Every structure is written in C-alpha cells, then in structure tokens.
Coordinates of C-alpha atoms in Angstrom, one line a residue:
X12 CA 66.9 112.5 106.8
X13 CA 67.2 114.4 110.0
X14 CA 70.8 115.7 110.3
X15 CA 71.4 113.0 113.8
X16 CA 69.4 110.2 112.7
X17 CA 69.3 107.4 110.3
X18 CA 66.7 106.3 108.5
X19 CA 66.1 102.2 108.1
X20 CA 67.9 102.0 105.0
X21 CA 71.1 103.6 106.4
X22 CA 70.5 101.1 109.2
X23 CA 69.5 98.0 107.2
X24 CA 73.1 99.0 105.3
X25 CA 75.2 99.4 108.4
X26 CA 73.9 96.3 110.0
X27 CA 74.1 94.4 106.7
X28 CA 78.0 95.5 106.6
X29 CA 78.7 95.0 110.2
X30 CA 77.5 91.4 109.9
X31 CA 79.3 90.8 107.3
X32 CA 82.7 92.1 109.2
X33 CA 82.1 89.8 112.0
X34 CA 81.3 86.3 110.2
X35 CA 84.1 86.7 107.7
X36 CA 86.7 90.0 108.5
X37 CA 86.9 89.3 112.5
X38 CA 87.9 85.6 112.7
X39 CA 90.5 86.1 110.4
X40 CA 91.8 89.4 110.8
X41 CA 95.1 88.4 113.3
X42 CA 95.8 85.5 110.9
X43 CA 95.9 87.5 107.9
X44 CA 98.0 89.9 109.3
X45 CA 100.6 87.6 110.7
X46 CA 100.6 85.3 107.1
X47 CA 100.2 88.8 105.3
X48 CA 97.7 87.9 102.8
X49 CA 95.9 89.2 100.7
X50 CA 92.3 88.2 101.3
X51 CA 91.2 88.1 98.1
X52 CA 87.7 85.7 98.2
X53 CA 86.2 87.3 100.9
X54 CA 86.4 90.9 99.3
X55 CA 85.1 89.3 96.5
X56 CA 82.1 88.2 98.9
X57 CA 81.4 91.6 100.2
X58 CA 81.0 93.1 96.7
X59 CA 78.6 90.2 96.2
X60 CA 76.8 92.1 98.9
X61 CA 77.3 95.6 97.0
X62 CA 80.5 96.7 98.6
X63 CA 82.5 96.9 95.4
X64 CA 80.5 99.6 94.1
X65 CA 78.8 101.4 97.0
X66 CA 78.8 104.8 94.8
X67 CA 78.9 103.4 91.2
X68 CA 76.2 103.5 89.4
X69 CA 73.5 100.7 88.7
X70 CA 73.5 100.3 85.3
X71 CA 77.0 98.9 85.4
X72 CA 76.6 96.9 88.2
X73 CA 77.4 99.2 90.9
X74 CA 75.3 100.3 94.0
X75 CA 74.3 103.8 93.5
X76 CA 74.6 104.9 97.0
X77 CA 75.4 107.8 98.6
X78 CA 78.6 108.8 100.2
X79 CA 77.0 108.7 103.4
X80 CA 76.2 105.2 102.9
X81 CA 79.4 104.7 102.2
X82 CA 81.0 105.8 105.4
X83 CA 78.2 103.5 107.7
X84 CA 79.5 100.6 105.1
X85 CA 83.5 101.0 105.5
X86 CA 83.2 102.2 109.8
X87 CA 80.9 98.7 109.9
X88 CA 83.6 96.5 107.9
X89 CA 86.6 98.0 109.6
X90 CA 85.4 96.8 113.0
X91 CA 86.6 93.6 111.5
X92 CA 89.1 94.2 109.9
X93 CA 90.6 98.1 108.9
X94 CA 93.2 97.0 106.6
X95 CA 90.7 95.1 104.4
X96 CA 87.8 97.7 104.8
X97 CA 90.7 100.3 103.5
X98 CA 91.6 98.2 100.4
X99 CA 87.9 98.0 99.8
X100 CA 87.6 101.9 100.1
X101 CA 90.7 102.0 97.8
X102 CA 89.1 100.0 95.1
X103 CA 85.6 102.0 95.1
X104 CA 87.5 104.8 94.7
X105 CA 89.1 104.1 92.2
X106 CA 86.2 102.7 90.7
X107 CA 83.9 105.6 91.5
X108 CA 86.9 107.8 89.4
X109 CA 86.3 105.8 86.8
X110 CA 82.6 106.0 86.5
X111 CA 82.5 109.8 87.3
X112 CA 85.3 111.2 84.7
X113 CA 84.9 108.0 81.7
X114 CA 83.1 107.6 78.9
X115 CA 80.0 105.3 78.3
X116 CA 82.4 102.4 76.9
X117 CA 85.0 102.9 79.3
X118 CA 82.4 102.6 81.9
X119 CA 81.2 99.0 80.0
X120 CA 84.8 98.3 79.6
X121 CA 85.7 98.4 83.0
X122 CA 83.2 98.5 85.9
X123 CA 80.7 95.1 85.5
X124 CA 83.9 93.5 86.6
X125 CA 85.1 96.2 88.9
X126 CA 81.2 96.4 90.6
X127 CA 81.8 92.4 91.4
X128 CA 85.6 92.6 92.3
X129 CA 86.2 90.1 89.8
X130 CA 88.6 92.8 89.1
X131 CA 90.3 94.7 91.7
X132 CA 91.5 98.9 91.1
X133 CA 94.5 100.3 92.8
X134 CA 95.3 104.2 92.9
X135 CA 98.4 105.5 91.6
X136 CA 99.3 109.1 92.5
X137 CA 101.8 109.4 95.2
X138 CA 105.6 108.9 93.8
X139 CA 109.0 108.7 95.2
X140 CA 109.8 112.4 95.1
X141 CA 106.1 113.9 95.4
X142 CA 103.6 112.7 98.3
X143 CA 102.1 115.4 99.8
X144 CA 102.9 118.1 96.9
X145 CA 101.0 115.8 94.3
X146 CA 101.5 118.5 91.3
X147 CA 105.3 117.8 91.5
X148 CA 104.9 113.9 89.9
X149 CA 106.8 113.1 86.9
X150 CA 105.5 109.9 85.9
X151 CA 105.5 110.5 82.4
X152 CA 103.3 109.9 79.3
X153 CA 104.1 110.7 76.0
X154 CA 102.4 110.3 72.6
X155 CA 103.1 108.3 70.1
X156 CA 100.8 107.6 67.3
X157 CA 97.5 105.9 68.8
X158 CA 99.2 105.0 72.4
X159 CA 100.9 106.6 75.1
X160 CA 104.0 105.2 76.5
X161 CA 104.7 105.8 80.1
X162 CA 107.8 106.0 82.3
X163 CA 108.1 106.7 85.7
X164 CA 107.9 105.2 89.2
X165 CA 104.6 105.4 91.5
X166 CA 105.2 104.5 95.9
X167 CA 103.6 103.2 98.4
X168 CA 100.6 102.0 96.0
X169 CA 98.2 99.2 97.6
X170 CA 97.0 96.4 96.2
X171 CA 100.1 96.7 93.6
X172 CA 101.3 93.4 92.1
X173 CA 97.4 91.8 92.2
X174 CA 95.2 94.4 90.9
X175 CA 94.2 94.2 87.8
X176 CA 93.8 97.8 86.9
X177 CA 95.6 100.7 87.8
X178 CA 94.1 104.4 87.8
X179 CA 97.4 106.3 87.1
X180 CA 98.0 109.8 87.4
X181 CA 100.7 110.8 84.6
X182 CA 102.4 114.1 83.4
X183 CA 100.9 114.7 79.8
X184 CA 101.7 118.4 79.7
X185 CA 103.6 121.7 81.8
X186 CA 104.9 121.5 84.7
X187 CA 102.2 121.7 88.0
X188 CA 98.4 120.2 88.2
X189 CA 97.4 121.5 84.9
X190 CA 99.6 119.2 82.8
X191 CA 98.6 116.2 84.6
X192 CA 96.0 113.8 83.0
X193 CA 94.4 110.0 84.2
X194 CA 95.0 106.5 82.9
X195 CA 93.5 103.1 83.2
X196 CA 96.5 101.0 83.0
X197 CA 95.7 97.5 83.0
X198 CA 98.2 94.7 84.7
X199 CA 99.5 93.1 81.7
X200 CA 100.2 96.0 79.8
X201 CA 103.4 95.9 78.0
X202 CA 106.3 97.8 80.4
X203 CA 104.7 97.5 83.9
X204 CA 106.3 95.9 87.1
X205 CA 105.7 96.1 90.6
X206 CA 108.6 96.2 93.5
X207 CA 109.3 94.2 96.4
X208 CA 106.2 94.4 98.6
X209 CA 106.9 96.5 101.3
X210 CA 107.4 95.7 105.0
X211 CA 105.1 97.8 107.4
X212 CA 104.0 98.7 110.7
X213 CA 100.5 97.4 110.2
X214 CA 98.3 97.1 107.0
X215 CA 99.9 93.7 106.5
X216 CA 96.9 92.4 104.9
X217 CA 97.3 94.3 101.6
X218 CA 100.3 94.5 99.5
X219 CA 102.0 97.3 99.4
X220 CA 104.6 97.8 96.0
X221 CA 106.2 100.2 93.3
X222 CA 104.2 100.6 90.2
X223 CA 107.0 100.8 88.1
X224 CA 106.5 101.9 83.9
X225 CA 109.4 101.5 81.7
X226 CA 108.0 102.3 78.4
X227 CA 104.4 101.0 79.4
X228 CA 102.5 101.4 76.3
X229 CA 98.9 101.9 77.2
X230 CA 96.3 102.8 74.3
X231 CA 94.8 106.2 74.2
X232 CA 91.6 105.1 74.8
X233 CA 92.3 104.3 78.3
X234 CA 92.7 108.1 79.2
X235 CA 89.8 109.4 81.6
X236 CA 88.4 112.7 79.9
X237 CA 90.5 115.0 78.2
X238 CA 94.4 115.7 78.8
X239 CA 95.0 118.3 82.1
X240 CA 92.3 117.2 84.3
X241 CA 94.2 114.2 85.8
X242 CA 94.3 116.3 89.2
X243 CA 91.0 117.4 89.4
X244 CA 89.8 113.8 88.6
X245 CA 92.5 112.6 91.2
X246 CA 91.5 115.1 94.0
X247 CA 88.1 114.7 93.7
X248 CA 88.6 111.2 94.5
X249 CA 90.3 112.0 97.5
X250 CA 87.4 113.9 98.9
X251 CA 85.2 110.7 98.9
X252 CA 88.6 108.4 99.8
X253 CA 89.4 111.0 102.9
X254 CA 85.5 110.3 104.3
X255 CA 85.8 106.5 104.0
X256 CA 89.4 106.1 105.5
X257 CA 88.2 108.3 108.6
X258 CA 85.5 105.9 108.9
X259 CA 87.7 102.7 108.5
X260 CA 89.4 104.6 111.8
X261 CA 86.4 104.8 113.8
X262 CA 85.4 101.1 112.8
X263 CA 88.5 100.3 114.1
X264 CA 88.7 102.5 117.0
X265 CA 85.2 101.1 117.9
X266 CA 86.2 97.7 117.6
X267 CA 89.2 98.3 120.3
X268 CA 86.8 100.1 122.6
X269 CA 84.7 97.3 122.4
X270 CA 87.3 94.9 123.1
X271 CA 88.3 97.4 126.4
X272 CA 84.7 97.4 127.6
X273 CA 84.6 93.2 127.6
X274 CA 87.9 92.9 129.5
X275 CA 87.3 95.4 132.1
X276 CA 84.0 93.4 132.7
X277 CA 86.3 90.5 133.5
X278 CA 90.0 91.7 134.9
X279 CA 89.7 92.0 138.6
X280 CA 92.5 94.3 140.6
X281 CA 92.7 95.1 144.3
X282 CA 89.3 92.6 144.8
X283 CA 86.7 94.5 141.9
X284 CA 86.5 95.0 138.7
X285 CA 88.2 97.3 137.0
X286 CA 85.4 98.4 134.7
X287 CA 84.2 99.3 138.9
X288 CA 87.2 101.6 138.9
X289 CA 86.0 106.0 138.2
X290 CA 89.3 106.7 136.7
X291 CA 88.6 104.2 134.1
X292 CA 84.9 104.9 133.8
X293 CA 86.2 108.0 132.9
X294 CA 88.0 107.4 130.7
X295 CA 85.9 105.2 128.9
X296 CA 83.3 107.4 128.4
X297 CA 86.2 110.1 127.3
X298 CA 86.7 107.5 124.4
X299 CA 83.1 106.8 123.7
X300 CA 82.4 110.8 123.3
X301 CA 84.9 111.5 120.8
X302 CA 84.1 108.7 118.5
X303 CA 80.5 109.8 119.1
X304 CA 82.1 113.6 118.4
X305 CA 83.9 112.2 115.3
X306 CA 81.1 109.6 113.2
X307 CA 78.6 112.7 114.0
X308 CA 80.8 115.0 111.9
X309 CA 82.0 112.9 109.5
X310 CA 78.2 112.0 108.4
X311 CA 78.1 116.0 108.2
X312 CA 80.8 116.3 105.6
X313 CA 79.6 112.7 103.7
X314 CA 76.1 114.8 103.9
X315 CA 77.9 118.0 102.0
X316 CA 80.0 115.7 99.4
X317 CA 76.6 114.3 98.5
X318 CA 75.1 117.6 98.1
X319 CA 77.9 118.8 96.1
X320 CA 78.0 121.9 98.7
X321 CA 80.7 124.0 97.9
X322 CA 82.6 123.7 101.4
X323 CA 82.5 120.2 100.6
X324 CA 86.2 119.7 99.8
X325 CA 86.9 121.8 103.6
X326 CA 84.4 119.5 105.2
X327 CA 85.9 115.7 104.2
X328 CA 89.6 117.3 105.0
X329 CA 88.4 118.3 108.4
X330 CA 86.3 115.2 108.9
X331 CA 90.0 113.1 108.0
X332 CA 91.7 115.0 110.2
X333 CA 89.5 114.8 113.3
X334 CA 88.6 111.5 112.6
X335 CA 91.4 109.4 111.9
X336 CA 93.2 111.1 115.0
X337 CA 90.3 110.3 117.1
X338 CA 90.2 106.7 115.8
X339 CA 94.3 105.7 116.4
X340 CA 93.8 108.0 120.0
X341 CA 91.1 105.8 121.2
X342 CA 92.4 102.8 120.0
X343 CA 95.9 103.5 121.7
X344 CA 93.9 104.0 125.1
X345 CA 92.2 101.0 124.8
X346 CA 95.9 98.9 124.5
X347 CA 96.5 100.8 127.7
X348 CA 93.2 99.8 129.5
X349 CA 94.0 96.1 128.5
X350 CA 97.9 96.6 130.3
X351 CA 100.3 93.9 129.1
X352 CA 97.8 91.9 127.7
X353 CA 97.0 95.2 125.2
X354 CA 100.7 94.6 123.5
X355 CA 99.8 90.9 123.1
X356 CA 98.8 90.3 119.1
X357 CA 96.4 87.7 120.6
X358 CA 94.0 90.3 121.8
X359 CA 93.8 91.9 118.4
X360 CA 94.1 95.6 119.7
X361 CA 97.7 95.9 118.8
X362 CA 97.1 95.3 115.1
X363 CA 94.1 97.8 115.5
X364 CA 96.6 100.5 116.6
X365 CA 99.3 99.7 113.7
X366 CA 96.5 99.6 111.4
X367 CA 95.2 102.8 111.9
X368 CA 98.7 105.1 112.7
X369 CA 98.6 105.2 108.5
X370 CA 95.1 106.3 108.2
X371 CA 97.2 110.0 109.4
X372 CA 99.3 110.1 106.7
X373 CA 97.4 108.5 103.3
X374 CA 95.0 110.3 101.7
X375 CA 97.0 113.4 102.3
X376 CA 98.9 113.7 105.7
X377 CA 96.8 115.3 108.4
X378 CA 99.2 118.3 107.9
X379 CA 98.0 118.8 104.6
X380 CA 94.3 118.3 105.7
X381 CA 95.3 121.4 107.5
X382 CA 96.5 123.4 104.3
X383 CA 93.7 122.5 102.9
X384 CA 91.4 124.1 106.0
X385 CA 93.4 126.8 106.0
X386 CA 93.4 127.9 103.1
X387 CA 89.4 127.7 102.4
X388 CA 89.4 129.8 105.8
X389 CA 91.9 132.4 104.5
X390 CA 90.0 132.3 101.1
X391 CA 86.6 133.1 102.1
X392 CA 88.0 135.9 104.5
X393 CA 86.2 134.3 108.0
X394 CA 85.8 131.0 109.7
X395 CA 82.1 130.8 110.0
X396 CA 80.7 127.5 109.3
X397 CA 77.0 128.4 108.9

C-alpha cells in the first residue's frame, strides 16, 4: 500500500463501518446518552459485521485484520457514535490480549463468543491509587492450591457490571511491573462486585463501575502466560487501544465538522450565509487540515504497530496524543461555529465534545503520552524520525 493511499479493501472496510454508524449508531446516539444505555444489540450487530474481532484471528471467529484496518473501522463508527465505537475498541482489545498472550484452549474457551459479542470484555488495569503509574496497582492474587484468590479494587473500568469477562491485571509477585501477571475473570466468579455506575461528563452510553474482588477465587487456568508478564501483556494492549481511541476522536471530530459545514450552509447573518463569511472559511479549513494532519499520521503509527517496528510503541503514543487533542479541538470549534444552538443537546455536537474530552486522559493521560516520547527520544540519544 502506498504510505497516503488506500487500497479498495481499506475502503470497502471504512465504507462498510461508516454505514453501519449512520443506520444504527447516529439515530440513536442523543437518546442513548440522555437514557444512559448501554446499547447492547446493536454492538452485537456490528460484530455480526466483523467488528468484534477486527485483529483476532480467524480460526476463532475473529477478523484477522490489521491495525490499520482497525483505526478506518473505529474513526468510521465514531462518526455515529464515539462512546459506542470506544466500548467496541475496548472490547477488541481486550480480546486481541487474549488471543496474543493465551493458550490454544484459552483461545477456544473464550474468543468464538468474544469474536460475536455474545460476550462482551472489559479492561481492568487502572485502580484507585494507581492510574497513570500502572506498576504501583495492588490488586492482589495469591495462590492457593489450584486457584488464585484475588482482592483489591480496579476504577473507572467500562463496561463493568455487564461484561461478561474481565482481563484483570493483578499483583502475583514484587513490588513494580515485574510482579504483575494477567487474568481472565469471568462475571460470576465467586467474590466479584461492581460499584455504583459512575456519573460523567460524557461517555454516558457505557457504564462506567468499580471492579471490586473480595476473595474472588478464579482458577489458575485463567492466567494469560506465565506469572510477571501481566504489564507487558497489558501495555502492549495499550499500543493498539491508544491508535483506535485517537481514531474514535477523529470520527467524532469529523462528525461535528460535518455537522458545522451543514449549518453554515443554512444560518444567514447580516443578509449571507455564514459559510459566505472568510473568517469562518478559515477557520473551517483550519479544522479540516488538522484532522487531515492527524488520520495521516495516525495510519503511520497503525502502519509501524503492524510491522512490529521498533519505534512502534513512540509512534501510537504520539499518534494519541496529537490525535485525540486534534479531535476534542475541532469538535469544540465546531459548537462555537454553531453559537447557541452548539450548546443545545439537540444538535448532537455537545455530546460529541463531552465524549471526546476523555479520550485525553484514558489510555494513558496525554501527559504520559509525553513520558513515553520523551523518553524513546532521550534513549536513542537524537530525535530523528527517519
């Protein structure tokens, strides 16, 4: 594939997805976040079209696609809706951890149902007292005989309280990354609970809850690969997870500058159009650059994660960073160019910007994206990027 063009398959998949947002996410997308639900059927429906796997692989039901794929998929579903096309990132990669890291049965076990949505995946690393420094958790899991039993409290976890599975990072060992280890922790198991769902500023369409384990007996079997690499299974999740929630912003951010371009074709002021005004042309094609700026680089670092390239990791941090900024930028201009009207929930841009003002903090805050670039700067000694 040439590096700034896409073939007909990467196409035929964007197009594909972007229907699929507008006859099904769109319609809904100001109802569900006023009711706050949970629109469970219709995610269901997209992984009928693939989008519950997009990066699994086939022979246990999943897609096999690539990551770039992946980020025309979630920037095509998030111009319906970005809180449901960020669940549905959640959930593949959650998946996608499983299917890298488990074995042959664990892959059985879990991911026919996982690949259809039948059965939904939530990620569980963040905690009360570690967010951003990660290696500081204390969820703990302890031995005994054939099972572990796990206490501890996980925050801020979507999906919690109606996914079925839960990919769990736990302290096994020392203090620090290397005594941290991954579990699949089904719903019903024995000593798990889920807070009050949280109120938010936006992502009202997902439930967001404490994972709470109070002696949560889970069998041993459900570990992913061997004790100690819980935080290199969980980061390298996060490298695919930081790609897709910078695309769910620019979905968004498209959407809302899609929505500005309509109503300045219609609003008159002072006898013209404003879409007739230069200021606003400006403006406008301000907008339409970065986003251009931002999906360009973002297929770049999808393009490196696929390759396994080893500046990867630097790559999908940067591409999170630039592009979820971009995305909540443009799509706080565009509730500007729409004036009053812009606050109104009717219009839909509103929820677009409280959507996409968390995309800067999950997935690491954009100041970590920032430790992260600096210190793979620092490390290699220069900041070349060829």
């Amino acid at each position: 594939m040439s590096l700034f063009a896409l073939s007909e398959d990467h196409l035929a998949i964007r197009d594909m997805a972007r229907a699929f947002a507008a006859e099904t996410l769109a319609l809904k997308a100001v109802e569900w976040d006023e009711r706050k639900h949970f629109p469970v059927e219709e995610m269901r429906e997209a992984a009928a079209l693939g989008m519950g796997g997009v990066y699994v692989r086939e022979d246990v039901g999943g897609s096999g696609l690539t990551r770039l794929d992946a980020t025309l998929i979630f920037e095509a579903l998030a111009t319906g809706c970005p809180t449901v096309a960020a669940f549905i990132s959640i959930h593949n990669m959650a998946s996608w951890m499983i299917d890298a890291y488990g074995s042959d049965e664990q892959r059985r076990r879990f991911l026919p149902k996982l690949a259809t949505m039948e059965h939904i995946a939530s990620y569980c690393l963040t905690e009360p007292g570690a967010g951003s420094d990660a290696a500081a958790l204390r969820t703990r899991a302890r031995r005994e005989g054939d099972v572990y039993v796990v206490d501890g409290v996980k925050q801020f976890i979507s999906g919690a309280g109606v996914s079925d599975l839960y990919v769990v990072m736990v302290r096994t060992g020392e203090e620090g990354a290397g005594g941290i280890s991954t579990l699949v922790i089904p719903k019903d198991a024995p000593g798990l609970s889920f807070g009050a769902n949280e109120k938010k500023m936006g992502w009202n369409a997902q439930p967001t809850r404490q994972v709470i384990f109070d002696g949560c007996r889970v069998p041993i079997e459900n570990r992913l690969g061997p004790e100690g690499v819980g935080f290199k299974i969980a980061m390298a999740g996060l490298d695919g997870g930081r790609l897709n929630i910078a695309a769910c912003s620019l979905g968004g951010a498209q959407a809302a500058l899609d929505k500005s371009l309509a109503y300045l074709g219609e609003r008159k002021a002072f006898g013209k159009k404003l879409q007739e005004f230069q200021a606003l042309q400006f403006r406008l094609a301000d907008m339409a650059t970065e986003l251009e700026a931002a999906r360009t680089f973002l297929w770049r670092a999808a393009s490196a994660l696929d390759a396994k390239a080893p500046d990867a990791t630097r790559l999908c941090a940067m591409a999170k960073r630039f592009g979820t900024d971009v995305g909540f930028d443009v799509a706080n201009q565009a509730l500007q160019l729409h004036g009053g009207y812009g606050y109104l929930a009717d219009y839909g841009v509103e929820k677009i910007v409280r959507d996409l003002r968390v995309h800067q903090i999950l997935e690491g805050s954009n100041e970590i994206m920032r430790v992260i670039i600096a210190r793979s700067l620092i490390g290699r000694g220069q900041g070349s990027g060829m």
